[in-house]
Every structure is written in structure tokens, then in C-alpha cells.
Amino acid sequence: MALNCVPPLLNSNLKLWNKNRQANFCVAKRSNAVATAAFSGRNALLRCSHSRSILANHNGFRMHFVRPTAKRNFTKVGASADEAQSLNSEQEDFAWSSVLLPFLFPALGGLLFGYDIGATSGAAISLQSPELSGTNWFNLSAIQLGLVVSGSLYGALFGSLIVYPLADFLGRNRELIIASLLYLSGGLLTASAPGLGFLLIGRCLYGLGIGMAMHGAPLYIAETCPSQIRGTLISLKELFIVLGILLGYFVGSFEINAVGGWRYMFGFSAPIALVMGLGMWSLPQSPRWLLLRAVQGKASLQEYKEKAVHALNKLRGRSTDDKASEKQIEETIVSLKTAYTGQDSEASVLEVFQGPSLKAFIIGGGLVLFQQITGQPSVLYYAGPILQTAGFAAAADATKLSVVVGVFKLLMTGVAVLKVDDLGRRPLLIGGVGGLAFSLLLLSAYYKFLGGYPLLAVAALLLYVGCYQISFGPISWLMVSEIFPSRTRGKGTSLAVLTNFGSNAIVTFAFSPLKELLGAENLFILFGAIAILALAFVVVYVPETKGLSLEEIESKLSE
């Protein structure tokens, strides 16, 4: 990459102003040309990207070029430094085979979360059956059944609280290993529970695993994968959640007629959790976390720098004498040191609510809040009645209906995975949330005055599910994993996870009273109004982070 500097009269549209209000004019080229330039005035470092710079001297303007031998391919130079930075950032070379396992094992944490959602619906039916329960305590009260079903949600809420002060101490890798152990112990205890008390303890243990996994998995993937495919991989983790839901539905459909089938449904998660734990044990710590601890003064910088280089070589499948990893680590150290200049070694508990961290929390926390309060669980509650009125026989069988909706969710999540690093985060969010609002208003109209058109309701239902899966479903967690500054990434993400599960619990408990108070038609109007508010939030507050490194995103938010 060569850098040409031209005087003002040659091109007045290429202005990039430095902090001293001196005008410098830069065009980046991909070529073999070498340029040196200087302007009158004191020394100034001119930057056209995060990794390319030239030094301006005070001996007048001069330029020296070596004729390039390759064809020059000009990259766009925008009117702002941000655009120039993002367009000129180097793309990391990688092989897909090297990023597969560092993605797969953390993503199993998401699959186990989805599996719990899918399996619990069938397990609740099996557990209450006098013939199929296999217990003498099958006659559960509404409160007892509610505790069984939502026990994992309470555990996830508590897990999010535990992670808040411990995230940066544990590290992403150890956090996911602990999550796998909680999944394993919770699944085994639930499957073998001799009574309701042990069953509830097992459900809460499993929920603790969900809380830790949903915090650690997106962070580990975001911090270890190449920036140009970060969106694809974290969205793919959402695909694993949907796969888990489908797996839970399928296991439930196979075991629903077996005596004690609920034990098999809950216990099926144990071997998957074991694979997750062994897999994470084989992976290194996140290089960014290692450097973060060193810059915080918690370990020797030189020792942890060497560990980070070794970890990155392992994650990318590079040889030990490859200098690419060492260069990346050096650049990350510079970025982290800049972030910690003049500040305490470790982020305080309240720092998430200050400066760029507060801005990040508003964005990330807002997205996961709107993800829940736009009514996704409530809309799916009406899926059965809607399909029944349209004459679909599958609606008579709850298990089959769940599988049909799950397959459609899977297909639409695949669309998001394929397009998130191509189209970007904002277009998918804006289009998807706009579609959510439209579909909710259509459903309200169906219940108010279009009851004679059941196919319209089916179309609105599928539009809702599809739009959710290309927007809030995957992209909320993607933005949470990449938007927080390095100093507060662990604490900020745990607060976002807590916001997600907390709002989920509120919506779950408020749904029945709201349904009785407002009726279906007005409930959908309420959710539609919230979706319109969510659309305005996305348009005004959510930035585009496609193709940017985590350090570049942090710099963008700090402006």
C-alpha cells in the first residue's frame, strides 16, 4: 500500500484534517509505490489507516516515487477519517479449517441453550402424565410446573449476575469450561431426579450454565475470529441455538410416549455438554484477554505477550516462526495501552455506565431489550390457533407444529448468516425490525376485522418469524459481543445478558395478564408500537460495524 500526498489545488475533495487543524491530503493506493512526503511546519504524523503512516518534516514539500510494477488499484477515500480507516484496514488471511473448532465448541453452549427451550415443552407434558411420568409426584400444581419450566431462566439470571464481577478474572475459555460443567451436572441431576426438589436444583444448575455460556461464547468467538467473518460466525452461533431448539423438539417427539420420557429429554444434553467441555479444554485462551490482563498489570506483559502469540498461532494454524501473529499482537498491545492511558488498571464496577462504555451499553442493552419486548414468545403462542383457523392439520399436533416453525426459523437464520458480513448489521436490523412492526399490525388487523382471511394471518406469522431471525435474533448478540470497549467488554456483556434474561422473565410473566386485559388484537398493536420504537432506536443509535476490528469499533465509539 503506497500513500500519495497532493497539494490542495490538485484535489480539494480529499481533505482529512488532523487535530492541529492542518490540512493534509491523502489517497491510498494498492501498489508497489513508495512515497515520502513533508510539509512545512512542525512534525506531524499523518495516518490514512490504523496500520499505515508517514512522517511529515519541516524542510518543505518533497515526494519520491519508485515506479510500480503492478497495476494500481485505487481504494475509495471518503470525506471522513472513519470511512478512510474502515476502507483501508487490512483483511486478515486465514483458512476456514483453522477457525472451525474455535467457533464450534463455544457455539455448543448456544446449542444447549436452544435444546433446553425445545426439550422443556415436551418434558412438561411427559412429567405430568399419570401413565408416562414414571413418578408418584406427577400431579404438579401450576406454580410447581412454572418453576420446572422457568427454573433454567432463573438460573440464567443468577449466572449473569455472577459473571459480572468475575468475567475478566476467569477469562472466556475458563468461563465456557465452567458453563459446560454446569450444563453436564444440571442435565444429569435433572434426568435422575428422585423428587421435585432435586429436579428444580438441576434446572437451576443448567440455567447457571446458560447464563455463563451466553456471556462467554459470543465473546470468545468475537475475540478469536478474523474481523471480516466475525458477523458470520456469531450469527452462526444463533443458528446453533435454533438447531438446539429443533433437536429438543425432535428428541421430545421420539420420547414423548416412553415411560419416564422426560428424563431422556433432559438427560440428552449431558453428552453434548461433555463434548463442549473437552473441546474448550483443548482451545487456548483468547489472545485479547491475555493481553488485557497484562496491560491491567495482572501478569507479566512479556510472558502474556508470548502466550498470546502462541494462542493466535494455534487459533490460525500458523507455524511458530510465522511473524503475522506477532505483528497482530503488537498492534493490539498498542491499542490496549492507548485505552488504558491515564486510567486505573482495571475497569470499575460503575465504568460500564460512563463514557464510551455507556454508549455501548445503550446500544447493546437496547437491542437485547427490544429483542424480548417486541413480543417474540407471545406471537409464537398464537401460532397454533392461527394455523388451525387456516386449515393446517399439523396444527393439531403441537410437536409437529413446533418442528415446522423451528425449520422455518432455521432457514431464515441461515439467510442472516450468509448476508450479515455482506450487507452489514444496520440494513438487516432496519429491514427486519420494519418487517416485525408490519407483521404485528397485520396480526392485529386479522383479530380485529380480517378474521375471514386466515391465510393473511399465516403470512403475517411467517413474516414475523422470518424478520426476527434476520434481525434481532442473531444481530443483537453479534452487536453485544463487539460493541463494548476492551476495558469493560466482560462486565458490559454480562449486563446485556442480564438485561436479556430479565426482560424475558418480565414478558413471560406479564403475557397472560396482558392477554386477558387487552385481548389479542390490542396486544399485537402494543407490540407493533414497541417495534416501531425499536426501529427508530436502530436508525438513530446503532452504528455499522461490518468489517471493522474490535479496536476500530472502540475507536469509533470514543469519538
Coordinates of C-alpha atoms in Angstrom, one line a residue:
M1 CA 0.0 0.0 0.0
A2 CA 1.5 3.3 -1.0
L3 CA 0.5 6.8 0.1
N4 CA 0.3 9.8 -2.2
C5 CA 0.0 13.3 -0.8
V6 CA -1.2 16.0 -3.1
P7 CA -1.4 19.8 -2.6
P8 CA -4.8 21.5 -2.1
L9 CA -5.1 22.9 -5.6
L10 CA -4.9 19.4 -7.1
N11 CA -7.8 17.9 -5.3
S12 CA -9.9 19.8 -2.8
N13 CA -12.3 16.8 -2.1
L14 CA -9.7 14.7 -0.3
K15 CA -9.4 16.6 3.0
L16 CA -8.6 14.8 6.2
W17 CA -8.0 17.3 8.9
N18 CA -5.5 16.5 11.7
K19 CA -6.0 17.5 15.3
N20 CA -4.0 20.7 14.8
R21 CA -6.3 21.8 12.0
Q22 CA -3.5 21.4 9.4
A23 CA -5.0 20.2 6.1
N24 CA -3.4 17.0 4.8
F25 CA -4.5 15.4 1.5
C26 CA -4.1 11.6 1.2
V27 CA -5.0 9.0 -1.3
A28 CA -4.4 5.3 -0.5
K29 CA -3.3 3.0 -3.4
R30 CA -2.7 -0.7 -3.5
S31 CA 0.6 -0.7 -5.4
N32 CA 4.3 -1.1 -5.0
A33 CA 4.9 2.6 -5.0
V34 CA 6.8 4.1 -2.1
A35 CA 6.2 7.7 -1.1
T36 CA 7.7 10.0 1.4
A37 CA 6.3 13.5 1.9
A38 CA 6.8 16.5 4.1
F39 CA 5.0 19.8 4.7
S40 CA 6.3 23.0 6.1
G41 CA 5.5 23.3 9.8
R42 CA 6.4 21.1 12.8
N43 CA 6.5 17.3 12.6
A44 CA 3.1 15.6 12.3
L45 CA 2.2 12.0 12.0
L46 CA -0.4 11.6 9.2
R47 CA -2.5 8.5 9.2
C48 CA -4.7 7.1 6.4
S49 CA -5.4 3.8 8.2
H50 CA -4.7 2.1 11.5
S51 CA -1.6 0.4 10.2
R52 CA -0.1 2.8 7.6
S53 CA 1.6 6.2 8.4
I54 CA 4.2 8.6 7.0
L55 CA 6.1 11.4 8.8
A56 CA 5.9 15.0 7.6
N57 CA 9.1 17.0 8.1
H58 CA 9.7 20.8 8.2
N59 CA 12.1 21.1 5.2
G60 CA 9.5 21.9 2.6
F61 CA 7.3 19.7 0.4
R62 CA 9.0 16.8 -1.4
M63 CA 8.0 13.5 -2.8
H64 CA 9.9 10.5 -4.1
F65 CA 8.4 7.6 -6.0
V66 CA 9.6 4.2 -7.2
R67 CA 7.7 3.3 -10.3
P68 CA 5.3 0.5 -9.5
T69 CA 5.4 -2.8 -11.4
A70 CA 1.9 -3.9 -10.5
K71 CA -1.4 -2.4 -11.7
R72 CA -2.6 0.2 -9.3
N73 CA -6.0 -0.4 -7.8
F74 CA -7.4 2.7 -6.1
T75 CA -9.4 2.3 -2.9
K76 CA -12.1 4.8 -2.1
V77 CA -11.2 7.8 0.0
G78 CA -14.2 9.2 1.8
A79 CA -14.8 12.6 3.2
S80 CA -14.2 11.4 6.8
A81 CA -11.3 9.7 8.6
D82 CA -13.7 7.0 9.9
E83 CA -14.5 5.9 6.4
A84 CA -10.9 6.0 5.3
Q85 CA -10.0 3.9 8.3
S86 CA -12.5 1.2 7.7
L87 CA -11.9 1.0 4.0
N88 CA -8.1 0.8 4.2
S89 CA -8.0 -1.7 7.1
E90 CA -6.1 -4.8 6.1
Q91 CA -8.1 -8.0 5.9
E92 CA -6.5 -10.9 7.8
D93 CA -5.5 -14.0 5.9
F94 CA -7.0 -17.2 7.3
A95 CA -8.1 -20.7 6.5
W96 CA -11.7 -21.8 7.3
S97 CA -10.3 -25.0 8.7
S98 CA -8.4 -23.1 11.4
V99 CA -11.4 -21.2 12.6
L100 CA -13.8 -24.1 12.7
L101 CA -13.1 -25.6 16.2
P102 CA -12.6 -22.2 18.0
F103 CA -16.2 -21.5 16.8
L104 CA -17.7 -24.9 17.1
F105 CA -17.0 -25.7 20.8
P106 CA -18.2 -22.3 22.1
A107 CA -21.3 -22.5 19.8
L108 CA -22.3 -25.8 21.5
G109 CA -23.1 -23.6 24.5
G110 CA -25.7 -21.9 22.4
L111 CA -27.0 -25.2 21.1
L112 CA -27.5 -26.4 24.7
F113 CA -29.4 -23.2 25.5
G114 CA -31.7 -23.8 22.5
Y115 CA -32.0 -27.5 23.4
D116 CA -33.4 -26.6 26.8
I117 CA -36.1 -24.5 25.1
G118 CA -37.1 -27.2 22.8
A119 CA -37.0 -30.2 25.2
T120 CA -38.8 -28.5 28.1
S121 CA -42.1 -28.2 26.2
G122 CA -42.2 -32.0 25.7
A123 CA -40.8 -32.8 29.1
A124 CA -43.5 -30.7 30.8
I125 CA -46.2 -32.9 29.1
S126 CA -44.4 -36.1 29.9
L127 CA -43.8 -35.1 33.6
Q128 CA -47.5 -34.5 34.3
S129 CA -48.8 -37.7 32.6
P130 CA -50.1 -40.3 35.2
E131 CA -49.2 -43.1 32.8
L132 CA -45.9 -41.8 31.3
S133 CA -44.4 -39.8 34.1
G134 CA -42.9 -42.8 35.9
T135 CA -43.2 -41.0 39.2
N136 CA -45.7 -40.7 42.1
W137 CA -45.4 -36.9 42.2
F138 CA -46.7 -36.2 38.7
N139 CA -49.7 -34.1 39.9
L140 CA -47.9 -30.8 39.9
S141 CA -49.6 -27.5 40.8
A142 CA -49.5 -24.6 38.3
I143 CA -46.7 -22.9 40.4
Q144 CA -44.7 -26.1 40.6
L145 CA -44.9 -26.6 36.9
G146 CA -44.0 -23.0 36.3
L147 CA -40.9 -23.4 38.5
V148 CA -39.9 -26.5 36.5
V149 CA -40.3 -24.8 33.1
S150 CA -38.7 -21.5 34.1
G151 CA -36.1 -22.9 36.5
S152 CA -33.4 -22.6 33.9
L153 CA -34.4 -18.9 33.3
Y154 CA -33.9 -18.1 37.0
G155 CA -30.5 -19.9 36.9
A156 CA -29.5 -17.9 33.8
L157 CA -30.4 -14.6 35.5
F158 CA -28.3 -15.6 38.5
G159 CA -25.5 -16.7 36.2
S160 CA -25.5 -13.4 34.5
L161 CA -25.1 -11.7 37.9
I162 CA -22.2 -14.0 39.0
V163 CA -20.3 -13.4 35.7
Y164 CA -20.4 -9.6 36.1
P165 CA -17.6 -9.3 38.7
L166 CA -15.8 -12.5 37.6
A167 CA -15.7 -12.2 33.7
D168 CA -12.3 -10.6 33.3
F169 CA -10.8 -12.7 36.1
L170 CA -11.9 -16.1 34.7
G171 CA -11.3 -15.4 31.0
R172 CA -13.6 -16.6 28.2
N173 CA -12.1 -20.1 27.9
R174 CA -12.4 -21.0 31.6
E175 CA -15.8 -19.4 31.8
L176 CA -17.0 -21.7 29.0
I177 CA -15.4 -24.8 30.7
I178 CA -17.3 -23.9 33.9
A179 CA -20.5 -23.5 31.8
S180 CA -20.1 -26.9 30.3
L181 CA -19.7 -28.5 33.8
L182 CA -22.8 -26.7 34.9
Y183 CA -24.7 -28.0 31.8
L184 CA -23.4 -31.5 32.5
S185 CA -24.2 -31.6 36.2
G186 CA -27.6 -29.9 35.7
G187 CA -28.6 -32.3 32.9
L188 CA -27.6 -35.4 34.8
L189 CA -29.2 -34.3 38.1
T190 CA -32.4 -33.4 36.3
A191 CA -32.5 -36.7 34.4
S192 CA -32.0 -38.7 37.6
A193 CA -34.0 -36.6 40.0
P194 CA -35.8 -38.7 42.6
G195 CA -38.1 -35.9 43.6
L196 CA -39.3 -32.4 42.6
G197 CA -36.7 -30.7 44.8
F198 CA -33.7 -32.3 43.0
L199 CA -35.4 -31.6 39.7
L200 CA -35.6 -27.9 40.5
I201 CA -31.9 -27.8 41.7
G202 CA -30.9 -29.5 38.4
R203 CA -32.9 -27.0 36.4
C204 CA -31.2 -24.1 38.2
L205 CA -27.7 -25.5 37.7
Y206 CA -28.4 -25.9 34.0
G207 CA -29.6 -22.3 33.9
L208 CA -26.4 -21.1 35.5
G209 CA -24.6 -22.8 32.6
I210 CA -26.9 -20.9 30.1
G211 CA -26.1 -17.6 31.8
M212 CA -22.3 -18.2 31.6
A213 CA -22.3 -19.7 28.1
M214 CA -24.4 -16.9 26.6
H215 CA -21.9 -14.5 28.0
G216 CA -18.7 -16.3 27.2
A217 CA -19.5 -17.9 23.8
P218 CA -20.0 -14.7 21.8
L219 CA -17.0 -13.0 23.5
Y220 CA -14.7 -15.9 22.7
I221 CA -15.8 -16.1 19.1
A222 CA -15.6 -12.3 18.6
E223 CA -12.1 -12.0 20.2
T224 CA -10.6 -15.0 18.4
C225 CA -12.0 -15.0 14.9
P226 CA -10.9 -12.8 11.9
S227 CA -12.8 -9.5 11.8
Q228 CA -14.1 -10.0 8.3
I229 CA -16.1 -13.1 9.3
R230 CA -16.9 -12.1 12.8
G231 CA -20.5 -11.3 11.9
T232 CA -21.0 -14.6 10.1
L233 CA -19.6 -16.7 12.9
I234 CA -21.6 -15.0 15.7
S235 CA -24.7 -15.2 13.7
L236 CA -23.9 -18.8 13.1
K237 CA -24.0 -19.2 16.8
E238 CA -27.6 -18.1 16.7
L239 CA -28.2 -20.8 14.1
F240 CA -26.8 -23.3 16.6
I241 CA -29.4 -22.0 19.2
V242 CA -32.2 -22.7 16.6
L243 CA -30.6 -26.1 15.8
G244 CA -30.7 -26.8 19.6
I245 CA -34.4 -25.9 19.7
L246 CA -35.1 -28.2 16.8
L247 CA -33.1 -31.0 18.4
G248 CA -35.1 -30.6 21.6
Y249 CA -38.3 -30.9 19.6
F250 CA -37.1 -34.0 17.8
V251 CA -35.9 -35.7 21.0
G252 CA -39.2 -34.8 22.6
S253 CA -41.3 -36.3 19.7
F254 CA -39.3 -39.6 20.0
E255 CA -39.5 -39.9 23.8
I256 CA -43.0 -38.4 24.4
N257 CA -44.6 -41.9 24.6
A258 CA -41.9 -43.5 26.7
V259 CA -42.4 -44.1 30.4
G260 CA -40.1 -41.5 32.1
G261 CA -39.5 -39.9 28.7
W262 CA -38.8 -36.5 30.4
R263 CA -35.7 -38.0 31.9
Y264 CA -34.3 -38.8 28.5
M265 CA -35.3 -35.4 27.2
F266 CA -33.4 -33.6 29.9
G267 CA -30.5 -36.1 30.0
F268 CA -29.7 -36.0 26.3
S269 CA -27.9 -32.7 26.9
A270 CA -25.2 -34.3 29.1
P271 CA -23.0 -35.9 26.3
I272 CA -23.2 -32.6 24.3
A273 CA -22.0 -30.7 27.4
L274 CA -19.2 -33.2 27.8
V275 CA -18.0 -32.6 24.2
M276 CA -18.2 -28.9 24.8
G277 CA -16.1 -29.0 27.9
L278 CA -13.4 -31.3 26.4
G279 CA -13.3 -29.1 23.3
M280 CA -12.9 -25.9 25.3
W281 CA -10.1 -27.6 27.3
S282 CA -8.2 -28.1 24.1
L283 CA -8.5 -24.5 22.9
P284 CA -6.3 -21.6 24.1
Q285 CA -7.4 -18.6 26.0
S286 CA -8.4 -15.6 23.9
P287 CA -5.3 -13.7 22.9
R288 CA -7.1 -10.4 23.5
W289 CA -8.0 -11.4 27.1
L290 CA -4.3 -12.4 27.8
L291 CA -3.1 -9.0 26.6
L292 CA -5.9 -7.3 28.6
R293 CA -4.8 -8.9 31.8
A294 CA -1.1 -8.0 31.1
V295 CA -2.0 -4.3 30.3
Q296 CA -4.1 -4.3 33.5
G297 CA -1.0 -5.2 35.4
K298 CA -2.3 -8.6 36.5
A299 CA 0.5 -10.5 34.8
S300 CA 3.9 -10.0 33.1
L301 CA 3.5 -8.2 29.8
Q302 CA 6.3 -10.1 28.1
E303 CA 5.1 -13.5 29.4
Y304 CA 1.5 -12.9 28.4
K305 CA 2.5 -11.4 25.1
E306 CA 4.3 -14.7 24.3
K307 CA 1.3 -16.7 25.4
A308 CA -0.9 -14.5 23.2
V309 CA 1.3 -15.1 20.1
H310 CA 1.3 -18.8 20.8
A311 CA -2.5 -18.8 21.2
L312 CA -3.1 -16.8 18.0
N313 CA -0.7 -19.2 16.1
K314 CA -2.8 -22.1 17.4
L315 CA -6.1 -20.5 16.5
R316 CA -4.9 -19.6 13.0
G317 CA -3.0 -22.9 12.4
R318 CA 0.3 -21.0 11.8
S319 CA 3.8 -22.2 12.4
T320 CA 5.8 -20.8 15.4
D321 CA 8.1 -18.8 13.1
D322 CA 5.3 -17.0 11.3
K323 CA 5.6 -13.3 12.0
A324 CA 2.0 -12.4 11.2
S325 CA 0.7 -13.3 14.7
E326 CA 3.5 -11.3 16.4
K327 CA 2.6 -8.3 14.3
Q328 CA -1.1 -8.6 15.2
I329 CA -0.3 -8.9 18.8
E330 CA 1.9 -5.8 18.8
E331 CA -0.9 -3.8 17.2
T332 CA -3.4 -5.0 19.8
I333 CA -1.0 -4.1 22.6
V334 CA -0.7 -0.6 21.3
S335 CA -4.5 -0.2 21.1
L336 CA -5.0 -1.6 24.6
K337 CA -2.2 0.6 26.1
T338 CA -3.9 3.6 24.5
A339 CA -7.2 2.6 26.0
Y340 CA -5.7 2.4 29.5
T341 CA -3.6 5.6 29.3
G342 CA -4.2 7.7 32.4
Q343 CA -6.8 5.2 33.8
D344 CA -6.9 2.6 36.5
S345 CA -5.5 -0.8 35.7
E346 CA -8.9 -2.4 35.8
A347 CA -12.4 -1.1 34.9
S348 CA -14.5 -0.3 38.0
V349 CA -18.0 -1.7 38.6
L350 CA -19.6 1.5 37.5
E351 CA -17.4 2.3 34.5
V352 CA -19.9 0.5 32.2
F353 CA -22.2 3.5 32.9
Q354 CA -19.6 6.1 31.8
G355 CA -18.3 7.5 28.5
P356 CA -18.0 5.1 25.6
S357 CA -19.0 2.1 27.7
L358 CA -22.3 3.8 28.5
K359 CA -22.8 4.4 24.8
A360 CA -22.1 0.8 24.1
F361 CA -24.4 -0.4 26.8
I362 CA -27.3 1.8 25.4
I363 CA -26.7 0.2 22.0
G364 CA -26.2 -3.5 23.1
G365 CA -28.6 -3.4 26.0
G366 CA -31.2 -1.6 24.0
L367 CA -31.1 -4.3 21.2
V368 CA -31.4 -7.2 23.6
L369 CA -34.2 -5.4 25.4
F370 CA -36.2 -4.8 22.3
Q371 CA -35.5 -8.4 21.2
Q372 CA -37.7 -9.5 24.0
I373 CA -40.3 -6.8 24.4
T374 CA -41.4 -6.9 20.8
G375 CA -43.3 -10.0 21.8
Q376 CA -41.5 -12.9 20.1
P377 CA -42.6 -15.6 22.7
S378 CA -46.1 -14.2 22.7
V379 CA -46.5 -14.2 19.0
L380 CA -45.4 -17.9 18.8
Y381 CA -48.1 -18.6 21.5
Y382 CA -50.7 -17.8 18.8
A383 CA -49.0 -19.9 16.1
G384 CA -51.3 -23.0 16.8
P385 CA -54.6 -21.2 16.7
I386 CA -53.6 -19.2 13.6
L387 CA -52.6 -22.3 11.7
Q388 CA -55.7 -24.2 12.9
T389 CA -58.0 -21.5 11.5
A390 CA -56.1 -21.7 8.2
G391 CA -56.9 -25.4 8.0
F392 CA -53.4 -26.8 8.5
A393 CA -53.8 -30.3 10.0
A394 CA -50.3 -30.1 11.5
A395 CA -51.6 -27.5 14.0
A396 CA -53.5 -30.3 15.8
D397 CA -50.2 -31.8 16.8
A398 CA -48.2 -29.3 18.9
T399 CA -44.9 -31.2 18.4
K400 CA -45.2 -31.2 14.6
L401 CA -46.2 -27.6 14.6
S402 CA -43.1 -26.7 16.7
V403 CA -40.9 -28.5 14.3
V404 CA -42.4 -26.7 11.3
V405 CA -41.9 -23.3 12.9
G406 CA -38.4 -24.4 14.0
V407 CA -37.3 -25.4 10.5
F408 CA -38.5 -22.0 9.1
K409 CA -36.6 -20.2 11.9
L410 CA -33.5 -22.2 10.9
L411 CA -33.8 -21.3 7.2
M412 CA -34.2 -17.6 7.9
T413 CA -31.3 -17.6 10.4
G414 CA -29.2 -19.1 7.6
V415 CA -30.1 -16.0 5.4
A416 CA -28.7 -13.8 8.2
V417 CA -25.6 -15.8 8.5
L418 CA -24.9 -15.6 4.7
K419 CA -25.6 -11.8 4.5
V420 CA -24.5 -10.2 7.7
D421 CA -20.9 -9.6 6.6
D422 CA -22.0 -8.7 3.1
L423 CA -24.9 -6.3 3.6
G424 CA -23.9 -5.2 7.1
R425 CA -25.7 -5.1 10.5
R426 CA -27.8 -2.0 10.1
P427 CA -29.5 -3.0 6.8
L428 CA -30.6 -6.3 8.3
L429 CA -31.7 -4.7 11.5
I430 CA -33.7 -1.9 9.8
G431 CA -35.3 -4.2 7.3
G432 CA -36.0 -6.9 9.8
V433 CA -37.4 -4.7 12.6
G434 CA -39.5 -2.8 10.0
G435 CA -40.9 -6.2 8.9
L436 CA -41.7 -7.1 12.5
A437 CA -43.7 -3.9 13.0
F438 CA -45.7 -4.5 9.8
S439 CA -46.4 -8.2 10.6
L440 CA -47.6 -7.3 14.1
L441 CA -50.0 -4.7 12.8
L442 CA -51.3 -7.3 10.2
L443 CA -51.9 -9.8 13.1
S444 CA -53.8 -7.1 15.0
A445 CA -55.9 -6.4 11.9
Y446 CA -56.6 -10.1 11.5
Y447 CA -58.0 -10.3 15.0
K448 CA -60.0 -7.0 14.7
F449 CA -61.7 -7.2 11.3
L450 CA -59.9 -9.5 8.9
G451 CA -60.9 -12.8 10.5
G452 CA -62.2 -14.1 7.3
Y453 CA -58.7 -14.2 5.7
P454 CA -56.8 -16.8 7.7
L455 CA -54.0 -17.1 5.1
L456 CA -53.2 -13.5 5.7
A457 CA -52.6 -14.3 9.4
V458 CA -50.4 -17.2 8.4
A459 CA -48.4 -14.9 6.1
A460 CA -48.1 -12.4 8.9
L461 CA -46.9 -15.1 11.4
L462 CA -44.2 -16.4 9.0
L463 CA -43.2 -12.8 8.1
Y464 CA -42.8 -12.1 11.9
V465 CA -40.7 -15.2 12.5
G466 CA -38.5 -14.6 9.4
C467 CA -37.9 -10.9 10.1
Y468 CA -37.0 -11.7 13.7
Q469 CA -34.5 -14.3 12.6
I470 CA -32.7 -12.0 10.2
S471 CA -32.6 -9.1 12.7
F472 CA -33.0 -9.2 16.5
G473 CA -32.3 -13.0 16.7
P474 CA -28.7 -13.1 15.6
I475 CA -27.6 -9.5 15.3
S476 CA -28.4 -8.4 18.8
W477 CA -25.9 -10.9 20.2
L478 CA -23.4 -10.0 17.5
M479 CA -23.5 -6.3 18.4
V480 CA -23.3 -7.1 22.1
S481 CA -20.1 -9.1 21.5
E482 CA -18.3 -6.4 19.5
I483 CA -19.6 -3.1 20.7
F484 CA -18.1 -2.8 24.2
P485 CA -14.6 -1.3 24.7
S486 CA -11.9 -3.8 25.8
R487 CA -11.8 -2.4 29.4
T488 CA -15.4 -3.1 30.0
R489 CA -16.2 -5.9 27.5
G490 CA -16.7 -8.6 30.1
K491 CA -18.8 -6.5 32.5
G492 CA -20.8 -4.8 29.7
T493 CA -21.7 -8.1 28.1
S494 CA -22.8 -9.6 31.4
L495 CA -25.1 -6.7 31.9
A496 CA -26.5 -7.1 28.4
V497 CA -27.1 -10.8 29.1
L498 CA -28.8 -9.9 32.4
T499 CA -31.0 -7.4 30.5
N500 CA -32.0 -10.1 28.0
F501 CA -32.9 -12.7 30.5
G502 CA -34.5 -10.2 32.9
S503 CA -36.8 -8.7 30.2
N504 CA -37.5 -12.3 29.0
A505 CA -38.8 -13.1 32.5
I506 CA -40.9 -9.9 32.7
V507 CA -42.5 -10.6 29.3
T508 CA -43.2 -14.2 30.2
F509 CA -44.9 -13.3 33.5
A510 CA -46.8 -10.3 32.0
F511 CA -48.1 -12.1 29.0
S512 CA -51.1 -13.8 30.5
P513 CA -52.4 -10.7 32.4
L514 CA -51.9 -8.5 29.3
K515 CA -53.7 -11.0 27.1
E516 CA -56.7 -11.0 29.4
L517 CA -56.7 -7.3 29.9
L518 CA -56.2 -6.2 26.3
G519 CA -57.2 -9.1 24.1
A520 CA -55.1 -10.4 21.2
E521 CA -55.9 -7.6 18.8
N522 CA -54.8 -4.8 21.2
L523 CA -51.8 -6.9 22.5
F524 CA -50.5 -7.1 18.9
I525 CA -51.0 -3.3 18.5
L526 CA -48.9 -2.8 21.7
F527 CA -46.1 -5.0 20.4
G528 CA -46.3 -3.3 17.0
A529 CA -45.9 0.2 18.6
I530 CA -42.9 -1.1 20.5
A531 CA -41.4 -2.5 17.3
I532 CA -41.8 1.0 15.6
L533 CA -40.0 2.5 18.6
A534 CA -37.3 -0.2 18.2
L535 CA -36.9 0.7 14.5
A536 CA -36.4 4.4 15.5
F537 CA -33.8 3.3 18.0
V538 CA -31.9 1.2 15.4
V539 CA -31.9 4.1 12.9
V540 CA -30.7 6.7 15.4
Y541 CA -28.3 4.8 17.7
V542 CA -26.9 1.6 16.2
P543 CA -23.7 2.1 14.1
E544 CA -22.4 -0.1 11.3
T545 CA -19.6 -2.3 12.4
K546 CA -19.2 -4.5 9.4
G547 CA -15.5 -5.3 8.6
L548 CA -14.1 -3.3 11.5
S549 CA -11.7 -4.8 14.1
L550 CA -12.8 -4.7 17.7
E551 CA -10.2 -1.9 18.2
E552 CA -11.6 0.1 15.3
I553 CA -15.1 -0.2 16.7
E554 CA -13.8 1.0 20.1
S555 CA -12.2 4.0 18.4
K556 CA -15.4 4.8 16.5
L557 CA -17.5 4.8 19.7
S558 CA -14.9 7.0 21.5
E559 CA -15.4 9.9 19.1

